[in-house]
Coordinates of C-alpha atoms and ligand atoms in Angstrom, one line a residue:
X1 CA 133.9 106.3 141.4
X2 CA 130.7 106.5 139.7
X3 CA 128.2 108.2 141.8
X4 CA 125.1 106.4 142.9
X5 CA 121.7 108.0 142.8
X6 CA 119.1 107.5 145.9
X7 CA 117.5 104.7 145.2
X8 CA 113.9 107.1 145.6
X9 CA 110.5 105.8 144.5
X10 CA 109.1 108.2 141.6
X11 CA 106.0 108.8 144.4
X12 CA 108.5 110.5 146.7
X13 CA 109.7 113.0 144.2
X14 CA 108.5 116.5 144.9
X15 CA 106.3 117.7 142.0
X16 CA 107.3 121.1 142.1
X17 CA 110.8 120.2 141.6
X18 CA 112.1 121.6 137.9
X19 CA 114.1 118.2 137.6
X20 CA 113.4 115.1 139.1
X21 CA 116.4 111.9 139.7
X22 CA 115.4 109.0 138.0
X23 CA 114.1 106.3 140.1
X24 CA 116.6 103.4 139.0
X25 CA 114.0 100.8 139.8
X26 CA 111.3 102.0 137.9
X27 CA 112.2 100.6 134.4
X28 CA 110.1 103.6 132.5
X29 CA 112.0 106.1 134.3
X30 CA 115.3 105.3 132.5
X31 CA 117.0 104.3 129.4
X32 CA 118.2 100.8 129.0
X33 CA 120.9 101.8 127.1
X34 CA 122.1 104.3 129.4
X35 CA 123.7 104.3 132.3
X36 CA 123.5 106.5 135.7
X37 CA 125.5 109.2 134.2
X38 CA 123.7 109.1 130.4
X39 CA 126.4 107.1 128.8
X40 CA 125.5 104.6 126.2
X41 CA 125.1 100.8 127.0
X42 CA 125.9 98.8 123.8
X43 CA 123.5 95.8 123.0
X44 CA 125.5 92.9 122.7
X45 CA 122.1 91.4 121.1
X46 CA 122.2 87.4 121.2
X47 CA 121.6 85.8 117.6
X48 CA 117.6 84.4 117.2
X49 CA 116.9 81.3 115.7
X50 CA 113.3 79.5 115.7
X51 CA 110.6 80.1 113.0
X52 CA 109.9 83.8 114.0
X53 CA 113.1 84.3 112.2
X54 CA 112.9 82.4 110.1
X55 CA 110.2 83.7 108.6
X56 CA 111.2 87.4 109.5
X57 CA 114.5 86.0 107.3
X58 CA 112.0 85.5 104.1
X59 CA 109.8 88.5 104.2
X60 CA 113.5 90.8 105.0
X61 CA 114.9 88.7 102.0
X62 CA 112.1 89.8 99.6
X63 CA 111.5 93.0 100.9
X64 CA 115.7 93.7 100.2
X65 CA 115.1 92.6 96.8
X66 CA 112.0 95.0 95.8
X67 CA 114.5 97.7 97.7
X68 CA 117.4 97.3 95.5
X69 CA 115.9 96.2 92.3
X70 CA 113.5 99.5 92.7
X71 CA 115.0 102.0 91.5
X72 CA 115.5 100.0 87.9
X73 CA 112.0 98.5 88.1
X74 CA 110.0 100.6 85.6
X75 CA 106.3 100.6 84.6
X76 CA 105.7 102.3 81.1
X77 CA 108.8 103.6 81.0
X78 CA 108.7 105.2 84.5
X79 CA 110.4 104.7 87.5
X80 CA 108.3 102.0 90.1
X81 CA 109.3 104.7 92.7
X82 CA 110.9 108.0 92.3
X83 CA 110.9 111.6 95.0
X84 CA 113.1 113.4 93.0
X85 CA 112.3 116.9 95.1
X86 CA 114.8 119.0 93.0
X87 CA 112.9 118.8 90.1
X88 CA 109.9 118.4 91.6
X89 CA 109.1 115.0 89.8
X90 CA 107.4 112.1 91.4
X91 CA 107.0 108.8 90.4
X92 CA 104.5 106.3 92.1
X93 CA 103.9 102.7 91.0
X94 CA 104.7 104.0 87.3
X95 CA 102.4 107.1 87.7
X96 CA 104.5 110.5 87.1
X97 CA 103.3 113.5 89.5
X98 CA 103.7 116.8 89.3
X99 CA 103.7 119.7 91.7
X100 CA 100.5 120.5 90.0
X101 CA 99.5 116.6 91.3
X102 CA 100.2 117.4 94.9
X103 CA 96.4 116.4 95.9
X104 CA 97.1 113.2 94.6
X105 CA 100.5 113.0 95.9
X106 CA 99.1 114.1 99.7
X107 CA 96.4 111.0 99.0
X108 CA 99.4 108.8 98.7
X109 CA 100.9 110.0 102.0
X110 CA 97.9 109.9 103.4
X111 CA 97.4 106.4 102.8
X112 CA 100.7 105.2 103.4
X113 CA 100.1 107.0 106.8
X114 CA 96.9 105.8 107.0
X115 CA 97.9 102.4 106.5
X116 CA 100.0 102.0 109.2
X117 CA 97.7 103.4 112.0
X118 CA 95.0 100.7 110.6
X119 CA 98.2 97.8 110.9
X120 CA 99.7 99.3 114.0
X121 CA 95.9 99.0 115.6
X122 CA 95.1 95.6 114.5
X123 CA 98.8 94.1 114.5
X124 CA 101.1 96.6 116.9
X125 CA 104.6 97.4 115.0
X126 CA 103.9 95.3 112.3
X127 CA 106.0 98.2 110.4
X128 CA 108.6 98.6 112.8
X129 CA 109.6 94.6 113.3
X130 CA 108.9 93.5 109.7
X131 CA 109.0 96.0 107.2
X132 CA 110.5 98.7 108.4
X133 CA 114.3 99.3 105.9
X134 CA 115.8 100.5 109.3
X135 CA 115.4 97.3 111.1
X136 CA 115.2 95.1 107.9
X137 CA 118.4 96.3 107.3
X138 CA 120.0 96.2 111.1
X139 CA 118.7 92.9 111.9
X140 CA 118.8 91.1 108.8
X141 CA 122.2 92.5 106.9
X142 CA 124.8 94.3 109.3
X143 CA 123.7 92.2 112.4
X144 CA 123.8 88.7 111.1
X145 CA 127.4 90.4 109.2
X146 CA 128.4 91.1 112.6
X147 CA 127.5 87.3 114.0
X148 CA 129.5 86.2 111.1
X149 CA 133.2 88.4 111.2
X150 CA 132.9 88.9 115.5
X151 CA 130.8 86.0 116.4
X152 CA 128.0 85.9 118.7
X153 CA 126.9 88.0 121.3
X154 CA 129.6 87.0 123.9
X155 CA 132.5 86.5 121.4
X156 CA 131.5 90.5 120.3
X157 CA 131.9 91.4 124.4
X158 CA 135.0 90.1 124.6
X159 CA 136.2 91.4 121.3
X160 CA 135.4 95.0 122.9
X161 CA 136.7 94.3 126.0
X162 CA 139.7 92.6 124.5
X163 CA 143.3 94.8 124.4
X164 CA 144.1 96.2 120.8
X165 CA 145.8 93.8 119.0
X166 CA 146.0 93.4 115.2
X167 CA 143.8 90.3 115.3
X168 CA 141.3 92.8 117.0
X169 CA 142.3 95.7 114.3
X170 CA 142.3 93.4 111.1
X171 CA 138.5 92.1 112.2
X172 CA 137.4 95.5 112.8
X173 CA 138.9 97.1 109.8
X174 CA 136.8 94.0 107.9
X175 CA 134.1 95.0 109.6
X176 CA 133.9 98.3 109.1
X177 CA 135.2 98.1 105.3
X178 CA 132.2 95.7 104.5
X179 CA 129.5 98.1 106.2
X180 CA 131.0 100.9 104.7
X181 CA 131.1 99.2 101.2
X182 CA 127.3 97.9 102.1
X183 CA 126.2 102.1 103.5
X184 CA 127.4 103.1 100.1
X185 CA 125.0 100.5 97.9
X186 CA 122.4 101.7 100.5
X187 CA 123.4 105.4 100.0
X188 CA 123.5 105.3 96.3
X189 CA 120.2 103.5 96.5
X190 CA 118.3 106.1 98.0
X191 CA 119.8 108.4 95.8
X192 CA 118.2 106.3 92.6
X193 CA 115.1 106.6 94.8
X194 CA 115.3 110.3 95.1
X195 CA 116.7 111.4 91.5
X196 CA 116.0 108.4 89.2
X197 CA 118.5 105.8 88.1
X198 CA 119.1 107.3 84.9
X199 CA 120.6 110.6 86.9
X200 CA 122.4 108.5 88.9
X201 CA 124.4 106.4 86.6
X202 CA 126.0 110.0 85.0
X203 CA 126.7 110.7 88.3
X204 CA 128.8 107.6 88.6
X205 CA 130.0 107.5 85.1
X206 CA 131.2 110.9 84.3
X207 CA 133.9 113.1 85.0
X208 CA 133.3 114.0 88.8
X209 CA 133.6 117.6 88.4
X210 CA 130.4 117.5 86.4
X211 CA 128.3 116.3 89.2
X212 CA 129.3 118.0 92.5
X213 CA 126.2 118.1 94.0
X214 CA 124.9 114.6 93.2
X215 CA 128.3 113.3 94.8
X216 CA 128.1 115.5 97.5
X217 CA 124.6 113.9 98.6
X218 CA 126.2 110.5 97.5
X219 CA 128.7 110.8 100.3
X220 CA 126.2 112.6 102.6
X221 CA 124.2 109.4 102.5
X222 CA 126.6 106.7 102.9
X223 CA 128.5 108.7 105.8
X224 CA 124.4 108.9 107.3
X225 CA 124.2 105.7 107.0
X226 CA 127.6 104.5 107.9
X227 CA 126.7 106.0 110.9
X228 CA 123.7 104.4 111.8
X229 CA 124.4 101.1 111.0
X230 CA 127.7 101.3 112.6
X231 CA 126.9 103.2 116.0
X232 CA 123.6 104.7 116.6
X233 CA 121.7 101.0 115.5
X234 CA 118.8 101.4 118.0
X235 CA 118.8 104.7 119.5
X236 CA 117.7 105.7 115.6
X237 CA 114.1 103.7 116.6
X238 CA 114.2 105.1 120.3
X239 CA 115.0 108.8 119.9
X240 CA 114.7 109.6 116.1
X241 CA 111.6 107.6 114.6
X242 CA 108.3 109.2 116.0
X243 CA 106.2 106.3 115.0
X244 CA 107.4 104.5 118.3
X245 CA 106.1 107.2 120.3
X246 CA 102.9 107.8 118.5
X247 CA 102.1 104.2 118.8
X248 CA 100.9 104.3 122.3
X249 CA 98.1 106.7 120.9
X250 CA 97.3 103.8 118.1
X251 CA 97.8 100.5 120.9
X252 CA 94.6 99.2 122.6
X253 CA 93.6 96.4 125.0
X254 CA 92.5 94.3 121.5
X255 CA 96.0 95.1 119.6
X256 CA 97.8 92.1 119.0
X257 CA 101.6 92.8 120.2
X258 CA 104.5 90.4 121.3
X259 CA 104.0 90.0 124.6
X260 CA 104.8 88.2 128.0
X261 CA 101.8 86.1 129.0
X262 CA 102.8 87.7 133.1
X263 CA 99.3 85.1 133.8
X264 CA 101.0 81.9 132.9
X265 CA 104.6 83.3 133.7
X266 CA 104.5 84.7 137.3
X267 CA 105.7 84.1 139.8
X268 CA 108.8 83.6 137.4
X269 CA 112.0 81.9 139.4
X270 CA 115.1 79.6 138.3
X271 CA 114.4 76.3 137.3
X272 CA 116.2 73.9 140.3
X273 CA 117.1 70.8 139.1
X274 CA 116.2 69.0 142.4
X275 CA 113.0 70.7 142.9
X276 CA 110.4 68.7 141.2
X277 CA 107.2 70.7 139.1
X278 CA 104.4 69.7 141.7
X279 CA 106.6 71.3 144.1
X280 CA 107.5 74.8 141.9
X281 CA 103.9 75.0 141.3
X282 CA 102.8 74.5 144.5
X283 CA 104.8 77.3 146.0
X284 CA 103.1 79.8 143.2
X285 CA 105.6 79.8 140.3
X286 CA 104.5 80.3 136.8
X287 CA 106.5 79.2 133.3
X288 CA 108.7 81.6 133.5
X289 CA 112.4 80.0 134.7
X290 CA 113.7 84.0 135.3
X291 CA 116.6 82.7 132.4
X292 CA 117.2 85.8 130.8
X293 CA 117.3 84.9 127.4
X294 CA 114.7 86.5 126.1
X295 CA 116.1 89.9 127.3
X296 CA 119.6 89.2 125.7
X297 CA 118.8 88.7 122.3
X298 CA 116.8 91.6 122.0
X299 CA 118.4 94.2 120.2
X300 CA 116.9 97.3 122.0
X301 CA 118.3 95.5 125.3
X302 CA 114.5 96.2 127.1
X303 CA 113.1 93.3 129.1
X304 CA 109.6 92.2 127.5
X305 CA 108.3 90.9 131.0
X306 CA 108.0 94.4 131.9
X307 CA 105.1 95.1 129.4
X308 CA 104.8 97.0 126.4
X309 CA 107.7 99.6 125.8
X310 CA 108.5 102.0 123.7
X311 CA 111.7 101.1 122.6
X312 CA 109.9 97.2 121.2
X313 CA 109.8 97.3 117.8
X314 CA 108.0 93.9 117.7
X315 CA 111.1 91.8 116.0
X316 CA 109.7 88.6 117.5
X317 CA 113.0 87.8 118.3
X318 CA 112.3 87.3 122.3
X319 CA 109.3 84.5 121.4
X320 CA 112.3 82.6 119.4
X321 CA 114.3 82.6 122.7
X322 CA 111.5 81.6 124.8
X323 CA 110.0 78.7 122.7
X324 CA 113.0 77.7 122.8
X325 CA 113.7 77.5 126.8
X326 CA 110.2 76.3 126.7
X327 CA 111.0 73.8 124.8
X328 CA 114.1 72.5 127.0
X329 CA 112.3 72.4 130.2
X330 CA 109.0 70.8 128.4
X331 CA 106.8 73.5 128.7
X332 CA 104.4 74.7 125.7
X333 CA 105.6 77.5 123.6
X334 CA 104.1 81.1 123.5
X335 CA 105.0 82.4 126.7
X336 CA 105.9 85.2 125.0
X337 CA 103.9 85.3 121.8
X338 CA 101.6 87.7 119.4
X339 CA 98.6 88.6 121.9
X340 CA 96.2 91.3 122.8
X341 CA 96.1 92.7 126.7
X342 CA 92.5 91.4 126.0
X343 CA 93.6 87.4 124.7
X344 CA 96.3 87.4 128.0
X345 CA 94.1 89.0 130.5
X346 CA 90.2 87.4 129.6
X347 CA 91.4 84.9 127.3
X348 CA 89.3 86.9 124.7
X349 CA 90.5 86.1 121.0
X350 CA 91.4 88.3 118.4
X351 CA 88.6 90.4 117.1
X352 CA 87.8 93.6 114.8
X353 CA 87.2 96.4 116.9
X354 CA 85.0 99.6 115.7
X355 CA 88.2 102.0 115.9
X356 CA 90.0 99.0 113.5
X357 CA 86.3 99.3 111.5
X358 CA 86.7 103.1 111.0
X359 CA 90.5 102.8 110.3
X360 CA 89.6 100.6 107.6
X361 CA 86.8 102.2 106.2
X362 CA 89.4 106.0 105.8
X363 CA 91.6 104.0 104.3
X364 CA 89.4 102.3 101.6
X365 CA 87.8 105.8 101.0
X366 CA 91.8 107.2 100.4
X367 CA 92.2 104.5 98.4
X368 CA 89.1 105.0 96.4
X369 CA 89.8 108.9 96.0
X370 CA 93.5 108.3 95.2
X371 CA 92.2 105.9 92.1
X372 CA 90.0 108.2 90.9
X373 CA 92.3 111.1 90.5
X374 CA 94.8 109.2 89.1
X375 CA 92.6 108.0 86.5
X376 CA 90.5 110.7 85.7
X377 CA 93.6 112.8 85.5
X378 CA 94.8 114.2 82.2
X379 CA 98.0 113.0 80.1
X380 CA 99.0 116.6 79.2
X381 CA 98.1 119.5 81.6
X382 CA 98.2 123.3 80.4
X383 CA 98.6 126.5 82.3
X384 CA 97.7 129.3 81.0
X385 CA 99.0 132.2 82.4
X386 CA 98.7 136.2 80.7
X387 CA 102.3 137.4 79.8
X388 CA 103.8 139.4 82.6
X389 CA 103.4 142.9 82.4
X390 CA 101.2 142.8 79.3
X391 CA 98.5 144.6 78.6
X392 CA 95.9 144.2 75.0
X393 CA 97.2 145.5 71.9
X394 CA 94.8 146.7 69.4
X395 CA 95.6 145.8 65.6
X396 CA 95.7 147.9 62.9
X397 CA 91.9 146.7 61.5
X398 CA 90.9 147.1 65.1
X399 CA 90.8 143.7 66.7
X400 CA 92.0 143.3 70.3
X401 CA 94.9 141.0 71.2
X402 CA 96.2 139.5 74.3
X403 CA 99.6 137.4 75.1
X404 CA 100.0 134.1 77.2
X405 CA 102.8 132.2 78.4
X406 CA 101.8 128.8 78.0
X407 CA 103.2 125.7 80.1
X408 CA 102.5 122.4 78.9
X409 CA 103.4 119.5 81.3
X410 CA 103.6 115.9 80.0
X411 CA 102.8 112.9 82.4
X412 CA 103.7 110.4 80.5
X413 CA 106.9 108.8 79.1
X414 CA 106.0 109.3 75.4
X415 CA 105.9 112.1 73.0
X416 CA 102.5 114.3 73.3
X417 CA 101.4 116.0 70.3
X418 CA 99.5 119.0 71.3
X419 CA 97.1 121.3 70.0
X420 CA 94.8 124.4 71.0
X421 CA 91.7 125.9 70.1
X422 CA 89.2 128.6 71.0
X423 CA 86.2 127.6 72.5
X424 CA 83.4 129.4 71.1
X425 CA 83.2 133.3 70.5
X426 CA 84.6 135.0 67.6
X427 CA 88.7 135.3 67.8
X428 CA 91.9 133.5 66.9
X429 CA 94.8 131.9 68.7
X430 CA 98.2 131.8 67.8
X431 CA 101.4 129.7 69.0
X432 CA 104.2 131.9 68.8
X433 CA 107.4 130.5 67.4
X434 CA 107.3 126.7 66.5
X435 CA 103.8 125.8 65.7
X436 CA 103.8 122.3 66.0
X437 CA 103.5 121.5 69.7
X438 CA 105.2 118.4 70.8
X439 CA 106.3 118.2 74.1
X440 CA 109.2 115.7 75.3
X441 CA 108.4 113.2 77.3
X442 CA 107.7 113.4 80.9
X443 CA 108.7 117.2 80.7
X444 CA 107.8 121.0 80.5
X445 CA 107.2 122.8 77.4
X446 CA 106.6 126.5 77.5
X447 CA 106.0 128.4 74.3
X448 CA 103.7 132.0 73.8
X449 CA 100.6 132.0 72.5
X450 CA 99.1 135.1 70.7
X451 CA 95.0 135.3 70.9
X452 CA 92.9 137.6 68.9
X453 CA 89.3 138.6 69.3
X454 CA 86.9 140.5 67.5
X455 CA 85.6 143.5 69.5
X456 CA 82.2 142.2 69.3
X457 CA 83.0 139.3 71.4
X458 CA 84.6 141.3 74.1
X459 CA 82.5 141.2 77.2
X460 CA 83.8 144.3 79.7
X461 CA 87.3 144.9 80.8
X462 CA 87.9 140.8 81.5
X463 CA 86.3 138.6 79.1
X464 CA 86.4 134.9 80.5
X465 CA 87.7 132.3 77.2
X466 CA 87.8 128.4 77.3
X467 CA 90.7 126.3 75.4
X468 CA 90.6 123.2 74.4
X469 CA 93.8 121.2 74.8
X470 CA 93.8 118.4 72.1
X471 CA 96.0 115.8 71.7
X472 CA 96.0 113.0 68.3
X473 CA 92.1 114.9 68.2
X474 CA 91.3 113.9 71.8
X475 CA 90.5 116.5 73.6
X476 CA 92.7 116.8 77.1
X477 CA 91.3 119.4 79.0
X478 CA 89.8 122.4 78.6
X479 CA 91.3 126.0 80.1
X480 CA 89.9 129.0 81.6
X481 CA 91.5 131.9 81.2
X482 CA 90.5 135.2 81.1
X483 CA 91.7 137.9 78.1
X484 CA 91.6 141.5 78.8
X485 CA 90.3 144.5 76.7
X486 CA 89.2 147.8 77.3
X487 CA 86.3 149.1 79.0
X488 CA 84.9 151.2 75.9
X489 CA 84.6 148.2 74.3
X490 CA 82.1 146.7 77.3
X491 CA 78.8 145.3 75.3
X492 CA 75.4 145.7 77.0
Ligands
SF4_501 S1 113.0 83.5 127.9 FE1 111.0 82.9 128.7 S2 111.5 81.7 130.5 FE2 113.3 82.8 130.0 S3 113.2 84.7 131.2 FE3 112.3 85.1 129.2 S4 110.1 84.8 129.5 FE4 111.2 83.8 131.2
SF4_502 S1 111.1 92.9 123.4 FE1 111.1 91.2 122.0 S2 110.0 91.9 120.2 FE2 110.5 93.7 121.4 S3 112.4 94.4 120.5 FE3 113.0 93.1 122.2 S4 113.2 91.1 121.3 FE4 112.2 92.3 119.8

């Protein structure tokens, strides 16, 4: 027998206690897919239909699209979208970055970061219900898969309740060789997204023994997301996402959420047939008929009339259900609907608060900074670092050398010719090896480079030189460096 906890108030609890019970009643002190003794409740969501899904339908649809056609979308040659953290190459929007890029690569996660707090305060989980590849994919792919193999919510109950049989095997094996199928497109996708899709297709291609590692992650990533899509679903936005939990410290009174309009709701009851509406009203009821429905097709199996929660990830689906009942018993729609606390509790509409204003105005600054340094930034980058362990040298007709290792980095996705000179002083410099520098596209070149000065243009034991980085005659960037000599030569 299952054994039941006090049914305690949360006030009761002794504050000093290292552990407290949950209080059972108290919907915020418990898990909704728990039960008293931590085990997992599944969601047996009920399907959505109504224009919230509808639309929700499209924007998934598209957003699918851009997500699989990605990783072959390329702009000038690169990648739309590449993080391939091995090599330490990243590719945003066509743009290649470099470790040496990482300010500009922090701008980007800044903004996308950024982004979403100005979203999550204007619009709540905007991210989380619409866009989010988690729910996109949940809702939109393996769910509506699920509605289509098992059937809907209650047909799936009884399925799992149902003895083995192999009806029950043959619809699960289906159902599990689909998502598995469907986890390793994802899987492979995110590796495209990671590495590039010309490393993948190698991977695919080749003799497997060539590319352990790469099919290492490959299977990694469809067993992860096997997983997720197959058994942790929901728990991944209530336990693993932190966005859910930072949101409480984005949400305010003017946020626009999905929510349960309690005003126009409460004193919610069932719907008699013989009790006529001048009657229900009279003894205090609101539009709420206590039906349920909105609570079973939500797929985080939370109860909206309870207020905001956590677990919510704003999927609209609950406003489908309740337009709907609405509809049947003749009331308007919106009971539950996008509202502030604000719009439900003053009747105040939407407006643009200063913390929005402020958002806002970061994020156009980001923005502003990130475009700059993008496109003030060079094609070609040097780095010009003294040989290791050298010294100077002094030649035989007395001049004083020093030797660099020199690292050219291309950002592009074409061939950079590249040239060096001196700037200024008396000396000369030297490419060791080949002479003519071209370096590959999108790569790393790293050559020697030999430079020569007079004595008379050495300035103490460091002597600070510039070099110009050209490229077809346009002049890249310039270098500082320093070359070193010895202190006897020091000029006044
Ligand atoms: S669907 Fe609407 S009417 Fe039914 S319980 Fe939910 S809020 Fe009340
Ligand atoms: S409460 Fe409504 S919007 Fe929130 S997750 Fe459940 S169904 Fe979606």
């Amino acid at each position: 027998m299952i054994p039941q906890p006090p049914n305690k108030k949360s006030e009761d609890h002794d504050p000093f206690q290292a552990s407290q019970e949950a209080d059972w009643h108290n919907f915020r002190d418990h898990l909704t897919t728990a039960d008293k003794l931590g085990r997992r409740q599944w969601v047996y969501a009920k399907e959505p239909h109504g224009k919230w899904t509808q639309r929700r339908t499209w924007v998934s649809g598209l957003l699918i699209g851009i997500m699989f056609a990605g990783p072959f979308i390329k702009i000038n040659g690169n990648p739309l979208l590449m993080m391939n953290i091995v090599e330490r190459r990243f590719s945003i929007l066509g743009q290649l970055f470099w470790p040496q890029d990482m300010i500009i690569f922090a701008v980007a996660m800044l903004i996308f970061i950024t982004g979403i707090i100005v979203f999550t305060t204007a619009f709540g989980r905007l991210w989380c219900g619409w866009t989010c590849p988690q729910t996109v994919m949940m809702e939109m792919v393996f769910r509506k898969l699920e509605y289509l193999i098992e059937g809907d919510s209650v047909s799936q109950r009884k399925l799992a309740a149902a003895p083995w049989t192999a009806a029950k095997f043959a619809k699960k094996v289906f159902k599990l060789g689909i998502f598995f199928a469907l986890s390793f497109i994802i899987g492979n996708t995110l590796l495209a997204y990671i590495i590039g899709i010309d490393a993948l297709v190698p991977i695919v291609t080749d003799d497997p023994r060539l590319h352990v590692t790469g099919l290492t992650f490959m299977v990694l990533f469809t067993l992860l997301f096997f997983a997720i899509f197959t058994r942790f679903r929901e728990q991944a936005c209530t336990f693993i996402c932190p966005y859910g939990r930072l949101q409480s410290a984005m949400l305010d009174e003017n946020t626009m959420v999905v929510a349960y309009d309690n005003k126009r709701g409460e004193k919610r009851g069932k719907l008699q047939r013989d009790v006529p509406l001048v009657k229900r009203i009279a003894e205090g009821h609101g539009d709420c008929i206590n039906c349920h429905q909105c609570v079973a097709v939500c797929p985080t199996g939370i109860d909206i009339r309870d207020g905001g929660q956590m677990e919510c990830v704003h999927c609209t689906a609950c406003i489908d259900a309740c337009d709907t009942v609405m509809d049947k018993v003749g009331s308007p729609r919106g009971l539950i609907r996008y509202a502030s606390l604000n719009s439900i509790e003053k009747g105040e509409p939407f407006r643009v608060t200063p913390r929005m204003k402020l958002y806002a105005g970061v994020l156009t600054g980001l923005i502003a900074l990130f475009l700059t340094l993008v496109f003030t930034r060079s094609a070609v980058e040097a780095i010009f670092l003294r040989a290791p362990g050298s010294l100077f040298m002094r030649t035989a007709d007395g001049k004083i050398e020093n030797l660099y290792t020199l690292k050219l980095v291309n950002k592009t996705m074409r061939e950079l010719p590249v040239e060096l000179k001196l700037d200024g002083g008396t000396g000369q410099l030297e490419v060791m090896g080949e002479k003519n520098l071209v370096v590959p596209a999108g790569k790393l070149l790293e050559t020697s480079v030999l430079i020569q000065l007079e004595p008379t243009a050495i300035m103490g034991a460091t002597t600070k030189l510039k070099i110009g980085v050209y490229s077809n005659g346009k002049l890249m960037q310039t270098v500082k460096t320093v070359f070193v000599g010895p202190r006897t030569e020091t000029q006044p």
